[in-house]
Coordinates of C-alpha atoms in Angstrom, one line a residue:
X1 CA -29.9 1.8 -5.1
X2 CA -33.4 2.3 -5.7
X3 CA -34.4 5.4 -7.7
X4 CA -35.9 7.7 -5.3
X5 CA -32.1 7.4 -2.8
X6 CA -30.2 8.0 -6.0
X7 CA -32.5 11.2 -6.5
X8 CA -32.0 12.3 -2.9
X9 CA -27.9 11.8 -3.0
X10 CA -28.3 13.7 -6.6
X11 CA -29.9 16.6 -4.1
X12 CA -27.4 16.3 -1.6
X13 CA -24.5 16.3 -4.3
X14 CA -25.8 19.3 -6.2
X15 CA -26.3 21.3 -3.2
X16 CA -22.5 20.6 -2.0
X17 CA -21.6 21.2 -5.3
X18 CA -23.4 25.2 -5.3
X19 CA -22.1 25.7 -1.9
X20 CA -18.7 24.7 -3.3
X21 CA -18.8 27.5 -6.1
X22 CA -20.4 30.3 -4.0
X23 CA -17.6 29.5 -1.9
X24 CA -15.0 30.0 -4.7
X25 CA -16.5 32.6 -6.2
X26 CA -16.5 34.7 -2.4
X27 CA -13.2 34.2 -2.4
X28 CA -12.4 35.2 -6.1
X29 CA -14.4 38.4 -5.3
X30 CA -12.4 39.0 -2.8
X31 CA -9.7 39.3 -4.5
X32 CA -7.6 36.7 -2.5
X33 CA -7.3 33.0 -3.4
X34 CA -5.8 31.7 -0.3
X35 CA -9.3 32.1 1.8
X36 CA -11.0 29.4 -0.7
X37 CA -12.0 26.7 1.7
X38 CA -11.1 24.0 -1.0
X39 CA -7.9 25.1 -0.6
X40 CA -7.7 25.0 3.1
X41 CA -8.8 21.6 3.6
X42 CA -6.6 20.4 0.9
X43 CA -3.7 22.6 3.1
X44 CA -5.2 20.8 6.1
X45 CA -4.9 17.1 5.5
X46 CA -1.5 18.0 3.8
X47 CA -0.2 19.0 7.3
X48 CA -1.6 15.8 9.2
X49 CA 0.1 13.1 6.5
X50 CA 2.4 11.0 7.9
X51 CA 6.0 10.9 6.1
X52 CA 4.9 7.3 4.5
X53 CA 2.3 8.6 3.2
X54 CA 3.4 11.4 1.4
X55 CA 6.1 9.3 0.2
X56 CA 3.9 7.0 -1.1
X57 CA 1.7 9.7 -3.2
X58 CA 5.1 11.4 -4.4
X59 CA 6.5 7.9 -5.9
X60 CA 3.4 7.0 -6.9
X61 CA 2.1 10.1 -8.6
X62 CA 5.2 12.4 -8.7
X63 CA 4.4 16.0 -9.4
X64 CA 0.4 15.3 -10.1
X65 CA 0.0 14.5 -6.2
X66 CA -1.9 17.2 -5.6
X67 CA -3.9 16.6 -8.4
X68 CA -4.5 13.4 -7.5
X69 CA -5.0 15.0 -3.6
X70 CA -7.6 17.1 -4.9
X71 CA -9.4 14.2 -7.2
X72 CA -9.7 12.3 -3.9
X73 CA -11.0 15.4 -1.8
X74 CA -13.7 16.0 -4.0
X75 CA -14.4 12.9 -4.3
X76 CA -14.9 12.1 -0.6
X77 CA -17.1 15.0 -0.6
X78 CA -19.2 14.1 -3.2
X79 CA -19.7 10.8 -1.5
X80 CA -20.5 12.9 1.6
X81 CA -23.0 15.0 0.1
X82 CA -25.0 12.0 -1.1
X83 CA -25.4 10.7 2.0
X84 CA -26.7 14.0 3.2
X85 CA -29.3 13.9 0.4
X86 CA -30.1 10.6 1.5
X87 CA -30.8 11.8 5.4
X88 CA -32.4 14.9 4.4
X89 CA -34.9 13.2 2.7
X90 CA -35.8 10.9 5.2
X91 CA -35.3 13.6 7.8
X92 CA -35.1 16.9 6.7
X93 CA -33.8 18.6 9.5
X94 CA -31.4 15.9 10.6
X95 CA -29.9 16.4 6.8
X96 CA -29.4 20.3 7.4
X97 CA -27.6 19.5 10.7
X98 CA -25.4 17.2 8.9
X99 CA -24.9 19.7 6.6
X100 CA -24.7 22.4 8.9
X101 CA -21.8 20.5 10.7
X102 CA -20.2 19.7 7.6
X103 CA -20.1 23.9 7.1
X104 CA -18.6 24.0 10.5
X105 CA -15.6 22.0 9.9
X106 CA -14.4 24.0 6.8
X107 CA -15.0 26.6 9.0
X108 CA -13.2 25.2 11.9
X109 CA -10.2 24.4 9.5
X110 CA -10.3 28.0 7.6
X111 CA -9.7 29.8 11.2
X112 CA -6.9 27.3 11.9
X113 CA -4.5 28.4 9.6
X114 CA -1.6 30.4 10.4
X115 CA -2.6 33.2 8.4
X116 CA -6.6 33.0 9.1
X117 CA -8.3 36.8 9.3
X118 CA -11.6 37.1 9.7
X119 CA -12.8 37.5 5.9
X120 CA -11.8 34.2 5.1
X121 CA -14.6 33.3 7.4
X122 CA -17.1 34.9 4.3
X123 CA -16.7 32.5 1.6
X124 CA -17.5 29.9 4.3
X125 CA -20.7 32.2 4.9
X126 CA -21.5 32.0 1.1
X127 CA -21.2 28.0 0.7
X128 CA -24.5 28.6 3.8
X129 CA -26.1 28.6 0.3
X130 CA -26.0 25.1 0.3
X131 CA -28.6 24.6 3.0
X132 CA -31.3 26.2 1.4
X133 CA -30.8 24.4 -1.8
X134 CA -30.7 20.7 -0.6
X135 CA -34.1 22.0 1.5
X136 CA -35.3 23.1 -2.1
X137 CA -34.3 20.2 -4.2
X138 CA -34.9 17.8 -1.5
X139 CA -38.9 18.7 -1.7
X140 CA -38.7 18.5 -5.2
X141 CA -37.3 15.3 -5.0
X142 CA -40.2 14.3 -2.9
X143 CA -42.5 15.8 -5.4
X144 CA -41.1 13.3 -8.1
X145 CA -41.0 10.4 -5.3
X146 CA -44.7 11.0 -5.0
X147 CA -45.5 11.2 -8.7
X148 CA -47.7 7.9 -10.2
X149 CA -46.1 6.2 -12.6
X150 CA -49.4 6.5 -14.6
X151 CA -52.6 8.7 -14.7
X152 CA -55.7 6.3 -14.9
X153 CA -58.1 9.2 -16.1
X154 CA -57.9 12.7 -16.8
X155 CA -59.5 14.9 -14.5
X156 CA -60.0 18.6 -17.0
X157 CA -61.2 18.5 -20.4
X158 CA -59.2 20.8 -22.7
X159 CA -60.7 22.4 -25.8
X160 CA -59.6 23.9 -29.0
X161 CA -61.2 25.7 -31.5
X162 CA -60.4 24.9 -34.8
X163 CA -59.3 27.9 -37.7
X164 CA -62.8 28.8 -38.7
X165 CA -60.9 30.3 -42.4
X166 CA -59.9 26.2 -42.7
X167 CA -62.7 24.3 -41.6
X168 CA -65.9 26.6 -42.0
X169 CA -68.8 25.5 -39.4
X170 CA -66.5 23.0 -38.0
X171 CA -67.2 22.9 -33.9
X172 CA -65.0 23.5 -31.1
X173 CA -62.8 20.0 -30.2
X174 CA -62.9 19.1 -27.0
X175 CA -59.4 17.0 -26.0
X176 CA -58.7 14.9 -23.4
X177 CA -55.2 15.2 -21.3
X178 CA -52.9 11.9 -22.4
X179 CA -51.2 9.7 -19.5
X180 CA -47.7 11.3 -21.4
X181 CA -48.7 14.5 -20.9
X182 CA -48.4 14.7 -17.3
X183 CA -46.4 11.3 -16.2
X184 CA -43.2 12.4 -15.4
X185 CA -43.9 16.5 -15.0
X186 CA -42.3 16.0 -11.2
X187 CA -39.3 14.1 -12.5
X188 CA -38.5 16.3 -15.5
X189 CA -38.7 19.1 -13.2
X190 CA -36.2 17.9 -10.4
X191 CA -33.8 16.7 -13.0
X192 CA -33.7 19.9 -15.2
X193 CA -33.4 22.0 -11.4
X194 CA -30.5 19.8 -10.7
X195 CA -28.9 19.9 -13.7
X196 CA -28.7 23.8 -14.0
X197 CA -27.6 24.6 -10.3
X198 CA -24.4 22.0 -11.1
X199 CA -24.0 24.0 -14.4
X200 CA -24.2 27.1 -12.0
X201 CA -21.6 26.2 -9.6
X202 CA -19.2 24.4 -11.8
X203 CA -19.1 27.9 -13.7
X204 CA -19.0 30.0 -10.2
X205 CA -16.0 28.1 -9.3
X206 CA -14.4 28.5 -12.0
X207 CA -15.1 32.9 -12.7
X208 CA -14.2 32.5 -8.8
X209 CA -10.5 30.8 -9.4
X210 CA -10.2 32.8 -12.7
X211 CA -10.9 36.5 -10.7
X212 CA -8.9 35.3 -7.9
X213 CA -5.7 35.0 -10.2
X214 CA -6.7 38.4 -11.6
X215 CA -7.9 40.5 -8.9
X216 CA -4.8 39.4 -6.5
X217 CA -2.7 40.9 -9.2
X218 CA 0.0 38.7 -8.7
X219 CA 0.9 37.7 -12.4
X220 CA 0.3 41.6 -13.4
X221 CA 2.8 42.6 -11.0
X222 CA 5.2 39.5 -11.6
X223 CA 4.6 40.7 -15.5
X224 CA 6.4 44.5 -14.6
X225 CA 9.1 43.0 -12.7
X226 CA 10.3 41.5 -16.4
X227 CA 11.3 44.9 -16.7
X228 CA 12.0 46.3 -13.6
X229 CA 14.4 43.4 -12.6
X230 CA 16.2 43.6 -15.8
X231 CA 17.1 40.1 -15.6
X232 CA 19.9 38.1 -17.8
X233 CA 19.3 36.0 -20.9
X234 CA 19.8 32.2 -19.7
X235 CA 22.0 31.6 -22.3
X236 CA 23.0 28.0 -22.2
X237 CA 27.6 27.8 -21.8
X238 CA 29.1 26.7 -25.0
X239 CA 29.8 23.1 -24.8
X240 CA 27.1 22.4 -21.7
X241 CA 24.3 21.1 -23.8
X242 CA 25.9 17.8 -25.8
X243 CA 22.8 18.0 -28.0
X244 CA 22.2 14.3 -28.2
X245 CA 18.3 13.3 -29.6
X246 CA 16.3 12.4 -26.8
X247 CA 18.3 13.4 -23.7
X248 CA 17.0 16.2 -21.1
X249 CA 18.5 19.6 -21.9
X250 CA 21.1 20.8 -20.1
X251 CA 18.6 24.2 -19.3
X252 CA 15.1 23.3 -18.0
X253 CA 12.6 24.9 -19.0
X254 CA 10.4 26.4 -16.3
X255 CA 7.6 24.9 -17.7
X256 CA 9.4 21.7 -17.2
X257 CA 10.8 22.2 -14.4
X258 CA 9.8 19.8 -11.2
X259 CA 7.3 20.5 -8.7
X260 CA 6.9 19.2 -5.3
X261 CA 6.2 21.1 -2.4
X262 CA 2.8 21.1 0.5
X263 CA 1.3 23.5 -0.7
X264 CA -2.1 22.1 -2.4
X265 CA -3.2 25.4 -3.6
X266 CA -0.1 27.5 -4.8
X267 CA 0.0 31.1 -2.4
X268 CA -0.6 34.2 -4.6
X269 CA 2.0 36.5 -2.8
X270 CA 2.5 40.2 -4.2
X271 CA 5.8 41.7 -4.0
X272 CA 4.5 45.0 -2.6
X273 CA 2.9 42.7 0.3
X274 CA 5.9 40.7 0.8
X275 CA 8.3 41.2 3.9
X276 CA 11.6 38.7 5.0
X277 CA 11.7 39.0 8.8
X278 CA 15.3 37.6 10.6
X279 CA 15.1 36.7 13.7
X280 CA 16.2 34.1 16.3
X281 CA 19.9 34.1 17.8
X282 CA 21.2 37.2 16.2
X283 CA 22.7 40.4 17.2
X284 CA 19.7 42.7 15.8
X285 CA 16.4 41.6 14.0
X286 CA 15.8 42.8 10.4
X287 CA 13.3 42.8 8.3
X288 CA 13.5 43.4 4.4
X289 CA 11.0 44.3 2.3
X290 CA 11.2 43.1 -1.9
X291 CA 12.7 46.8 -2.5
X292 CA 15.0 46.9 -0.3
X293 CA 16.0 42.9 -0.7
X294 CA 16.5 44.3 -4.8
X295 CA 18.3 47.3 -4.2
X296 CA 21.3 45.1 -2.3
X297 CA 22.2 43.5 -5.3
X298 CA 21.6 41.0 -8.2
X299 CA 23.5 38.1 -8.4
X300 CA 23.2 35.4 -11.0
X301 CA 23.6 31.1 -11.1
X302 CA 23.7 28.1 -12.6
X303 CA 22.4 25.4 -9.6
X304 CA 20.9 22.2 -9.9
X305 CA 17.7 21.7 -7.6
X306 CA 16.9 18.1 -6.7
X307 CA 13.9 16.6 -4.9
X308 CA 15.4 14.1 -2.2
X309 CA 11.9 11.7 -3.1
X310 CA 13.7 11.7 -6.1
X311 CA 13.9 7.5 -7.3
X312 CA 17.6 6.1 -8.7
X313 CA 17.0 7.3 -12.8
X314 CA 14.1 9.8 -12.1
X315 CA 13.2 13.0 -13.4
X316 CA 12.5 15.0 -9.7
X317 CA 15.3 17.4 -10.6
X318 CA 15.8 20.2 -13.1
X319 CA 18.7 22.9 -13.5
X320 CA 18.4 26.8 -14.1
X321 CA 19.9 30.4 -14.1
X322 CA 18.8 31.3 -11.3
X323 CA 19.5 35.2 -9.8
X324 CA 18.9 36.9 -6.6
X325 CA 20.7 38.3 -3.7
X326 CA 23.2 36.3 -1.6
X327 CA 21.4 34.7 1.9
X328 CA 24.6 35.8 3.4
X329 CA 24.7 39.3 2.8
X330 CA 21.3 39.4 4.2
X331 CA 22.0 37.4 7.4
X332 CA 25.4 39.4 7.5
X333 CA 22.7 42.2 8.5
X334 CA 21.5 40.3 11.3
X335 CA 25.0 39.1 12.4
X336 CA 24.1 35.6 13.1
X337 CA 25.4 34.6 17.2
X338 CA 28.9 32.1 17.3
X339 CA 26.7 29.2 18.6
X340 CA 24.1 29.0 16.1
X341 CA 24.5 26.1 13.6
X342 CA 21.3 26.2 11.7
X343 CA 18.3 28.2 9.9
X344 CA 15.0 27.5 10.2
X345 CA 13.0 29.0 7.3
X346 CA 9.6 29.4 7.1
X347 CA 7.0 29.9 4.0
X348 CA 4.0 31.7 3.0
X349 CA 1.9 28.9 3.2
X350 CA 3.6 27.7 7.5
X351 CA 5.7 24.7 5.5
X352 CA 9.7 25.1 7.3
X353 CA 12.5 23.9 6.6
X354 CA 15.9 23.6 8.6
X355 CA 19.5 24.2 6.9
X356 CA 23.3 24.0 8.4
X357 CA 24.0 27.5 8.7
X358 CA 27.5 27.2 7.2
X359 CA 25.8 26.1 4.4
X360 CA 24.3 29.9 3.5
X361 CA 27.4 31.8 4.8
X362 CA 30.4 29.1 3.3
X363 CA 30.9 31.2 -0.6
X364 CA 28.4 28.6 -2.3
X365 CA 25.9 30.3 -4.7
X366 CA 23.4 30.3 -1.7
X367 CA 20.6 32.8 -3.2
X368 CA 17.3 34.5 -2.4
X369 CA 16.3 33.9 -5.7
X370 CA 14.0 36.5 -7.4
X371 CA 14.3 35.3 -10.7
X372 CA 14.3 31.9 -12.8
X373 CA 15.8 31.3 -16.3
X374 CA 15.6 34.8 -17.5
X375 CA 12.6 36.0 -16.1
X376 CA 10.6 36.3 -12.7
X377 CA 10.3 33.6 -10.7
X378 CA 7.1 31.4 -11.5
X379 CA 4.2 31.6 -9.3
X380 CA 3.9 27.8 -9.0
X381 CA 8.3 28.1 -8.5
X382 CA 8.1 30.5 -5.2
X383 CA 7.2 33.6 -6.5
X384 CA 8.0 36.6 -5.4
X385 CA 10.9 34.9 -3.3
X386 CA 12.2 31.5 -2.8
X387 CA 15.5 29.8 -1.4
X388 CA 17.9 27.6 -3.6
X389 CA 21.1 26.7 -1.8
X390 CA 23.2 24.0 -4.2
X391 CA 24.6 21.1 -2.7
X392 CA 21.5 20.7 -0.2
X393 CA 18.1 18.4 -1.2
X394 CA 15.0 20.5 -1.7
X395 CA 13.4 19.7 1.2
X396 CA 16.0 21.6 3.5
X397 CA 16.9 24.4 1.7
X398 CA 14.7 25.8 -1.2
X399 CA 12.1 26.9 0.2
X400 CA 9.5 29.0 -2.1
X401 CA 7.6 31.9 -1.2
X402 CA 9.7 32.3 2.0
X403 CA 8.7 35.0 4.7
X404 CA 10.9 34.1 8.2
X405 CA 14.4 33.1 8.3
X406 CA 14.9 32.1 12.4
X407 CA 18.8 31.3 13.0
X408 CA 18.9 28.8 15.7
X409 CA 20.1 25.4 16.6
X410 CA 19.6 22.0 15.4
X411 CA 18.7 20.6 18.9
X412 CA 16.1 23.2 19.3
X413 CA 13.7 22.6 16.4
X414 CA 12.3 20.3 14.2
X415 CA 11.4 21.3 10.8
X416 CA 8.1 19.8 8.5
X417 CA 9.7 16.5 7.0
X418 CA 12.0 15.8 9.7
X419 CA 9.0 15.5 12.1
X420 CA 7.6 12.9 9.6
X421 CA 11.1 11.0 9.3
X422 CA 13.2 12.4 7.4
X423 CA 16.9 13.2 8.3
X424 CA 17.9 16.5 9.5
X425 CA 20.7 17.6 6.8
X426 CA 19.9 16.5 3.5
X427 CA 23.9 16.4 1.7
X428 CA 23.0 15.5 -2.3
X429 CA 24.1 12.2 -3.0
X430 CA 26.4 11.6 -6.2
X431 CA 23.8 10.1 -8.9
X432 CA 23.6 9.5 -12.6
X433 CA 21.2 9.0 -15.3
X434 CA 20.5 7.4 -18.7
X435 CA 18.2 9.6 -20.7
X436 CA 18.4 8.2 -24.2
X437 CA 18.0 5.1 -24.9
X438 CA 14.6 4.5 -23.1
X439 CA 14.6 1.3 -21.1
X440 CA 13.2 -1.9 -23.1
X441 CA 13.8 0.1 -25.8
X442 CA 14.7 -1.6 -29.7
X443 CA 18.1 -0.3 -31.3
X444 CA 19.6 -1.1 -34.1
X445 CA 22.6 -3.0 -34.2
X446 CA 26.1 -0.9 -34.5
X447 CA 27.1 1.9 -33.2
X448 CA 24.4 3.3 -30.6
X449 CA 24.9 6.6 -28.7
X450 CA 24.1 6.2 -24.6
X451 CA 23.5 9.5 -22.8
X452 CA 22.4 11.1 -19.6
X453 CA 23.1 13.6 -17.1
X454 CA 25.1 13.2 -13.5
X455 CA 25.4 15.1 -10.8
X456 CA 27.1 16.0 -7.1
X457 CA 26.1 19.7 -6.6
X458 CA 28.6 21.7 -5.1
X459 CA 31.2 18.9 -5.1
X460 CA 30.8 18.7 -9.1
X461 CA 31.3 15.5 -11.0
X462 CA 35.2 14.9 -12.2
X463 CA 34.0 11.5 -14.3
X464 CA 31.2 9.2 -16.2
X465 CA 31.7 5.6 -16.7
X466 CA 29.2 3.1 -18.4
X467 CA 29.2 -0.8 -17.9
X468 CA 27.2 -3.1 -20.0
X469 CA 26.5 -6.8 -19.5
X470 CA 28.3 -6.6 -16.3
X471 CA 31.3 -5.9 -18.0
X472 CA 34.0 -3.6 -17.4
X473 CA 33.5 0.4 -16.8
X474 CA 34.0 2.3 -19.2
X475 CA 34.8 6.3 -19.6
X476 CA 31.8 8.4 -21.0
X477 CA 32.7 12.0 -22.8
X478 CA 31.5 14.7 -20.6
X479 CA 30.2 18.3 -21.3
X480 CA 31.4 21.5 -19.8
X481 CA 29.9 22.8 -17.0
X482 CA 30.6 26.8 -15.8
X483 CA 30.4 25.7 -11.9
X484 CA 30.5 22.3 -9.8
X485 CA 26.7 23.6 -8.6
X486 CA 25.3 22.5 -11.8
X487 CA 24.7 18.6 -13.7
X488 CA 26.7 17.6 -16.2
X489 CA 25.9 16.0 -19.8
X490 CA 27.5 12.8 -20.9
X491 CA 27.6 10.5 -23.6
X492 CA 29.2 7.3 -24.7
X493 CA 29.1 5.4 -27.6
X494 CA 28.5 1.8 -27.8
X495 CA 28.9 -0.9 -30.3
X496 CA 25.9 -3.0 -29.8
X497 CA 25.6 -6.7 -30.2
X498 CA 22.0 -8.3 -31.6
X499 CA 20.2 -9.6 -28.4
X500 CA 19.2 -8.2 -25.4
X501 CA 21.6 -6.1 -22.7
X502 CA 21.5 -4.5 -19.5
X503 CA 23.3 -0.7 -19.4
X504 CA 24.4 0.8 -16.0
X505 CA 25.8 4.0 -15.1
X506 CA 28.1 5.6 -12.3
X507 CA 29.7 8.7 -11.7
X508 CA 33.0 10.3 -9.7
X509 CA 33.0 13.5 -7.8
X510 CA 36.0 16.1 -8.0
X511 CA 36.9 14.9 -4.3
X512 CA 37.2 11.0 -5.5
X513 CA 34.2 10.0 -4.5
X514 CA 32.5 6.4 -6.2
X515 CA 28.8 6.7 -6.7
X516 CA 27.5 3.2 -5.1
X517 CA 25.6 0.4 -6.5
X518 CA 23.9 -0.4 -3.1
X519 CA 20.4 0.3 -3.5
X520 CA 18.4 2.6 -1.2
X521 CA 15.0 3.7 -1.2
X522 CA 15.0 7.8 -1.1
X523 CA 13.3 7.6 2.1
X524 CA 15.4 9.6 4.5
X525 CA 17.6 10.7 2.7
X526 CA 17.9 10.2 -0.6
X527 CA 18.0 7.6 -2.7
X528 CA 21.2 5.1 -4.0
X529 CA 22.1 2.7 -6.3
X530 CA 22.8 1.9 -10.7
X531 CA 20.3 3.4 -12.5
X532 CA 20.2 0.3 -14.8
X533 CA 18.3 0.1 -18.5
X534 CA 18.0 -3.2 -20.6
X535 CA 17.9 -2.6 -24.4
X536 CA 16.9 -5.0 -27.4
X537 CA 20.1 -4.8 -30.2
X538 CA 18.9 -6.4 -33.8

């Protein structure tokens, strides 16, 4: 790339870049992040993915997909704005077209959404900055293009007069401009403009993000509800957490806790906003506010969540106290017709997901969860509302920041992952898990402790066995759990030999069921098999 394209694409990237943060900061003025553009393409190509895809980015990258989403995005557009430096340099107004075009896509997309109002059309209007910017670096780039590399003679003389206190009588001296004072005047210039607009917009975008958070008010209101929800202590049961060095706690934290949902952006929803609408084949519609969803009564569990991308000895699953109101004491208010078998529930954000209905009205801890492990439920975790139903995979049943709760049928609807593949119930298969010791890890020789967790949520797990070297199974000490909904610890201890073995684990349900060895891939749904460690004994 010769030096005057890679100044043009350095034009064309800068000015993306300050339409970019004018854009953010729009949107951080206006106090709502869910009209930032970013975030609606991000949202965007979300919703076109195929199922493989997605897959793919979850095994690959587990919870930092959207990181990694959002590394690509802005990387395609920075790759995008060069090459509309290039053109507008060669052609200026074929550049601003491009450009212009570029505008009207984000635009195109904003308006798309489910939720579009017309002010989220006006951080689209402030990234218009843009144009005038590449037209203004552009020409400076031209200026340095057109600069010599060398100025054969000065055209001005200069003169000084020398400090007559110093040198008495001595005459005026009359200089003569150098070749280094004016080579490179163009180029300085051009480089120093470029370099202070990026400074600009990286720090627009990020006051933009930072008043978006505040001025949505979201974690000032999730703050009061600490005390207005007067919410449990997550104290962990007595005997539930074995303790052992290493292994996952029984509790997860909800900084630890797993994240994987559509949402590239997480929605900034404020309880006083907030509305549950129920609808579909029922006897009357209702709709709840947060208030009234409160007032009808706080109830509080122990469930185990699990992702169904979640691989044979992976970490895409975490367990909490988890309180809110029953889902069927609210659909008892809609009196749900005899033929309907299934919910479809939809999110802030448009992602759905479809559960049995018998599932929410069967007596399992089925909850419109309001609060997570002792305190409000995490923005990033559903906040102000979310579903958990134990006994079901994630992706058809807990949905976060829910809004729409149709009761239907199966054979009338097709919900987000089971339109890219997936199956349409998601039962959680009986798994187990070696935390401790890490695979190809070194112990010494004697008496090693093995431990992990297992699980069959809602079914609960009755045994632990561990086999090593293809040997026989062997019986594992379990902790207590307080309800079938949640994992359960276990350890073994094992008298190792020096050299190298391989360590498997399988667990029983209460109602007799084998966890199997056949592997499966957790594509659709859920995955199968040993997980299986190999350890070094000397």
């Amino acid at each position: 790339m010769t030096i005057e394209r890679a100044r043009a694409a350095l034009a064309g990237l800068v000015a993306l870049a300050v339409g970019l943060g004018a854009a953010e900061l729009m949107a951080g003025i206006m106090g709502n992040p869910d009209a930032s553009p970013l975030r609606a393409v991000g949202d965007w190509f979300i919703e076109i993915t195929p199922g493989w895809l997605a897959e793919l980015a979850i095994s690959w990258f587990g919870t930092a997909d959207k990181l990694v989403l959002g590394i690509g995005m802005l990387a395609v557009l920075a790759v995008a704005g060069a090459a509309i430096g290039v053109l507008a340099v060669r052609n200026r107004p074929a550049g601003l077209i491009a450009a212009g075009l570029l505008l009207a896509t984000a635009a195109v997309i904003v308006w798309s959404r489910r939720d579009a109002e017309t002010s989220h059309l006006l951080p689209i209007a402030a990234a218009a900055v843009s144009l005038p910017t590449l037209t203004w670096l552009a020409r400076r780039g031209e200026r340095a293009a057109a600069e010599p590399s060398e100025t054969a003679e000065p055209s001005v003389p200069t003169t000084t007069t020398a400090d007559d206190s110093v040198w008495p009588g001595r005459e005026p001296v009359r200089m003569m401009p150098t070749a280094a004072s004016t080579v490179g005047t163009a180029r300085r210039t051009f480089l120093r403009s470029a370099g202070g607009l990026a400074a600009l917009a990286v720090a627009a975008g990020g006051i933009g993000r930072w008043l978006g958070r505040e001025r949505s008010g979201v974690e000032a209101s999730r703050d009061e509800l600490t005390v207005d929800l007067d919410l449990p202590a997550a104290d962990v049961p007595p005997e539930a957490d074995l303790d052992v060095s290493g292994a996952q706690p029984w509790r997860t934290p909800n900084d630890d806790f797993y994240l994987i949902d559509t949402a590239f952006s997480k929605p900034h929803v404020h309880p006083d906003d907030w509305t549950l609408r129920i609808h579909g084949m029922v006897e009357r519609e209702v709709e709840l506010t947060f208030d009234e969803l409160v007032e009808m009564g706080l109830v509080d569990a122990w469930v185990t969540l699990a992702c169904v991308s979640n691989p044979v000895g992976g970490d895409l699953i975490g367990n909490a106290l988890w309180t809110g109101v029953p889902v069927a004491d609210v659909l008892a208010l809609a009196r749900p017709l005899p033929d309907a078998d299934a919910v479809k529930s939809t999110s802030h954000d448009g992602w759905t997901c479809g559960t049995p209905l018998d599932a929410l009205t069967d007596g399992r801890d089925a909850l419109f969860a309001v609060g997570m492990n002792g305190e409000p439920l995490p923005v990033d975790h559903g906040f102000p509302v979310r579903m958990v139903v134990p006994g079901l995979y994630g992706y058809v049943s807990a949905t976060k920041w829910v809004v729409e709760l149709e009761v239907t049928r199966f054979d009338r609807f097709q919900a987000y992952w089971t339109t890219r593949g997936w199956s349409e119930r998601g039962p959680i298969k009986v798994s187990s898990r070696i935390d401790v010791p890490d695979s190809s890890a070194t112990v010494a020789a004697g008496q090693v402790t093995v431990a992990g967790t297992a699980w069959a949520q809602h079914r609960g797990v009755e045994a632990v066995e561990v086999r090593v070297d293809d040997g026989d199974w062997t019986l594992a000490d379990l902790g207590h759990v307080p309800t079938d909904d949640t994992w359960r610890q276990w350890v073994f201890s094992w008298d190792a030999t020096p050299g190298e073995h391989t360590l498997q684990v399988r667990a029983t349900t209460a109602d007799g069921e084998i966890q199997t060895g056949d592997e499966a891939p957790p594509a659709p749904d859920g995955a199968t098999g040993f997980h299986t460690i190999t350890v070094t004994a000397e």
